[in-house]
C-alpha atoms as a PDB file:
ATOM      1  CA  LEU A   1      99.818 103.169  96.164  1.00  0.00           C
ATOM      2  CA  CYS A   2      96.978 105.214  94.706  1.00  0.00           C
ATOM      3  CA  ILE A   3      95.398 108.080  96.623  1.00  0.00           C
ATOM      4  CA  GLU A   4      91.918 108.982  95.334  1.00  0.00           C
ATOM      5  CA  GLY A   5      89.783 112.018  96.085  1.00  0.00           C
ATOM      6  CA  ILE A   6      92.569 114.523  96.594  1.00  0.00           C
ATOM      7  CA  ARG A   7      91.021 117.967  96.902  1.00  0.00           C
ATOM      8  CA  ASP A   8      93.854 119.883  98.570  1.00  0.00           C
ATOM      9  CA  TYR A   9      97.622 119.741  98.583  1.00  0.00           C
ATOM     10  CA  VAL A  10      97.928 119.932 102.386  1.00  0.00           C
ATOM     11  CA  THR A  11      96.056 116.649 102.953  1.00  0.00           C
ATOM     12  CA  TYR A  12      97.935 114.894 100.147  1.00  0.00           C
ATOM     13  CA  GLN A  13     101.294 116.099 101.468  1.00  0.00           C
ATOM     14  CA  ALA A  14     100.382 114.956 104.991  1.00  0.00           C
ATOM     15  CA  PHE A  15      99.913 111.384 103.675  1.00  0.00           C
ATOM     16  CA  ILE A  16     103.202 111.478 101.756  1.00  0.00           C
ATOM     17  CA  ASN A  17     105.152 112.993 104.672  1.00  0.00           C
ATOM     18  CA  SER A  18     103.743 110.367 107.033  1.00  0.00           C
ATOM     19  CA  LEU A  19     104.761 107.562 104.666  1.00  0.00           C
ATOM     20  CA  ARG A  20     108.260 108.973 104.176  1.00  0.00           C
ATOM     21  CA  SER A  21     108.759 109.252 107.943  1.00  0.00           C
ATOM     22  CA  MET A  22     108.236 105.497 108.457  1.00  0.00           C
ATOM     23  CA  ASP A  23     111.399 103.421 108.868  1.00  0.00           C
ATOM     24  CA  SER A  24     109.960 100.656 106.683  1.00  0.00           C
ATOM     25  CA  VAL A  25     109.392 102.986 103.691  1.00  0.00           C
ATOM     26  CA  VAL A  26     112.493 103.334 101.508  1.00  0.00           C
ATOM     27  CA  SER A  27     111.066 105.679  98.849  1.00  0.00           C
ATOM     28  CA  VAL A  28     107.830 107.161  97.492  1.00  0.00           C
ATOM     29  CA  ASP A  29     107.723 108.311  93.845  1.00  0.00           C
ATOM     30  CA  ILE A  30     104.783 109.513  91.747  1.00  0.00           C
ATOM     31  CA  SER A  31     103.996 107.079  88.925  1.00  0.00           C
ATOM     32  CA  GLY A  32     100.871 108.714  87.493  1.00  0.00           C
ATOM     33  CA  ILE A  33      98.220 111.395  87.918  1.00  0.00           C
ATOM     34  CA  SER A  34      94.639 111.246  86.672  1.00  0.00           C
ATOM     35  CA  GLY A  35      92.122 113.842  87.831  1.00  0.00           C
ATOM     36  CA  HIS A  36      91.944 113.744  91.644  1.00  0.00           C
ATOM     37  CA  THR A  37      93.976 110.502  91.862  1.00  0.00           C
ATOM     38  CA  ILE A  38      97.747 110.287  92.264  1.00  0.00           C
ATOM     39  CA  CYS A  39      99.475 106.895  92.071  1.00  0.00           C
ATOM     40  CA  HIS A  40     102.917 106.141  93.481  1.00  0.00           C
ATOM     41  CA  THR A  41     105.596 103.501  93.447  1.00  0.00           C
ATOM     42  CA  VAL A  42     106.531 102.805  97.072  1.00  0.00           C
ATOM     43  CA  LYS A  43     109.629 100.787  97.957  1.00  0.00           C
ATOM     44  CA  ILE A  44     109.274  99.178 101.367  1.00  0.00           C
ATOM     45  CA  LYS A  45     110.967  96.863 103.817  1.00  0.00           C
ATOM     46  CA  GLY A  46     108.369  94.641 105.441  1.00  0.00           C
ATOM     47  CA  SER A  47     104.620  94.427 105.073  1.00  0.00           C
ATOM     48  CA  LEU A  48     102.517  96.812 102.987  1.00  0.00           C
ATOM     49  CA  PHE A  49      99.534  95.949 105.201  1.00  0.00           C
ATOM     50  CA  ASP A  50     101.462  97.032 108.323  1.00  0.00           C
ATOM     51  CA  ILE A  51     102.514 100.301 106.690  1.00  0.00           C
ATOM     52  CA  MET A  52      98.926 101.122 105.708  1.00  0.00           C
ATOM     53  CA  ASP A  53      97.726 100.169 109.194  1.00  0.00           C
ATOM     54  CA  ASN A  54     100.245 102.619 110.686  1.00  0.00           C
ATOM     55  CA  LEU A  55      99.125 105.281 108.214  1.00  0.00           C
ATOM     56  CA  LYS A  56      95.487 104.752 109.225  1.00  0.00           C
ATOM     57  CA  ARG A  57      96.446 105.363 112.872  1.00  0.00           C
ATOM     58  CA  GLU A  58      97.788 108.789 111.896  1.00  0.00           C
ATOM     59  CA  GLN A  59      94.164 109.891 111.264  1.00  0.00           C
ATOM     60  CA  ILE A  60      95.205 112.517 108.704  1.00  0.00           C
ATOM     61  CA  THR A  61      91.674 112.685 107.305  1.00  0.00           C
ATOM     62  CA  LYS A  62      88.682 110.384 106.920  1.00  0.00           C
ATOM     63  CA  ALA A  63      89.682 107.781 104.334  1.00  0.00           C
ATOM     64  CA  ASP A  64      89.166 104.173 103.306  1.00  0.00           C
ATOM     65  CA  ILE A  65      92.388 102.179 103.009  1.00  0.00           C
ATOM     66  CA  LEU A  66      92.449  98.904 101.083  1.00  0.00           C
ATOM     67  CA  VAL A  67      95.417  96.591 100.519  1.00  0.00           C
ATOM     68  CA  GLU A  68      95.213  93.944  97.775  1.00  0.00           C
ATOM     69  CA  ASP A  69      98.299  91.846  97.005  1.00  0.00           C
ATOM     70  CA  GLU A  70     101.066  94.376  96.326  1.00  0.00           C
ATOM     71  CA  THR A  71      98.843  97.430  95.823  1.00  0.00           C
ATOM     72  CA  ALA A  72      97.324  99.835  98.331  1.00  0.00           C
ATOM     73  CA  TYR A  73      94.445 102.222  97.706  1.00  0.00           C
ATOM     74  CA  ILE A  74      93.517 105.231  99.810  1.00  0.00           C
ATOM     75  CA  ARG A  75      90.187 106.869  99.051  1.00  0.00           C
ATOM     76  CA  ILE A  76      89.760 110.207 100.793  1.00  0.00           C
ATOM     77  CA  ILE A  77      86.175 110.654 101.914  1.00  0.00           C
ATOM     78  CA  ASN A  78      85.103 114.208 101.131  1.00  0.00           C
ATOM     79  CA  ARG A  79      82.104 115.596 102.917  1.00  0.00           C
END
């Protein structure tokens, strides 16, 4: 899981807390940081698509969420 466009810690932490609160998410660990992008290794039980769909419903901030194979991308849309 890569989260792009991170401008503040509060928004980033809201995404991570929401993921960690889901029963189907076993763990979330940072795997790399580059500029305003933080990538993670996420261990899950079930479907990555379903997890990202649930995260989208949380409406933490305006963002595009894309799932391709075993990778998810969240791009925060800054105004």
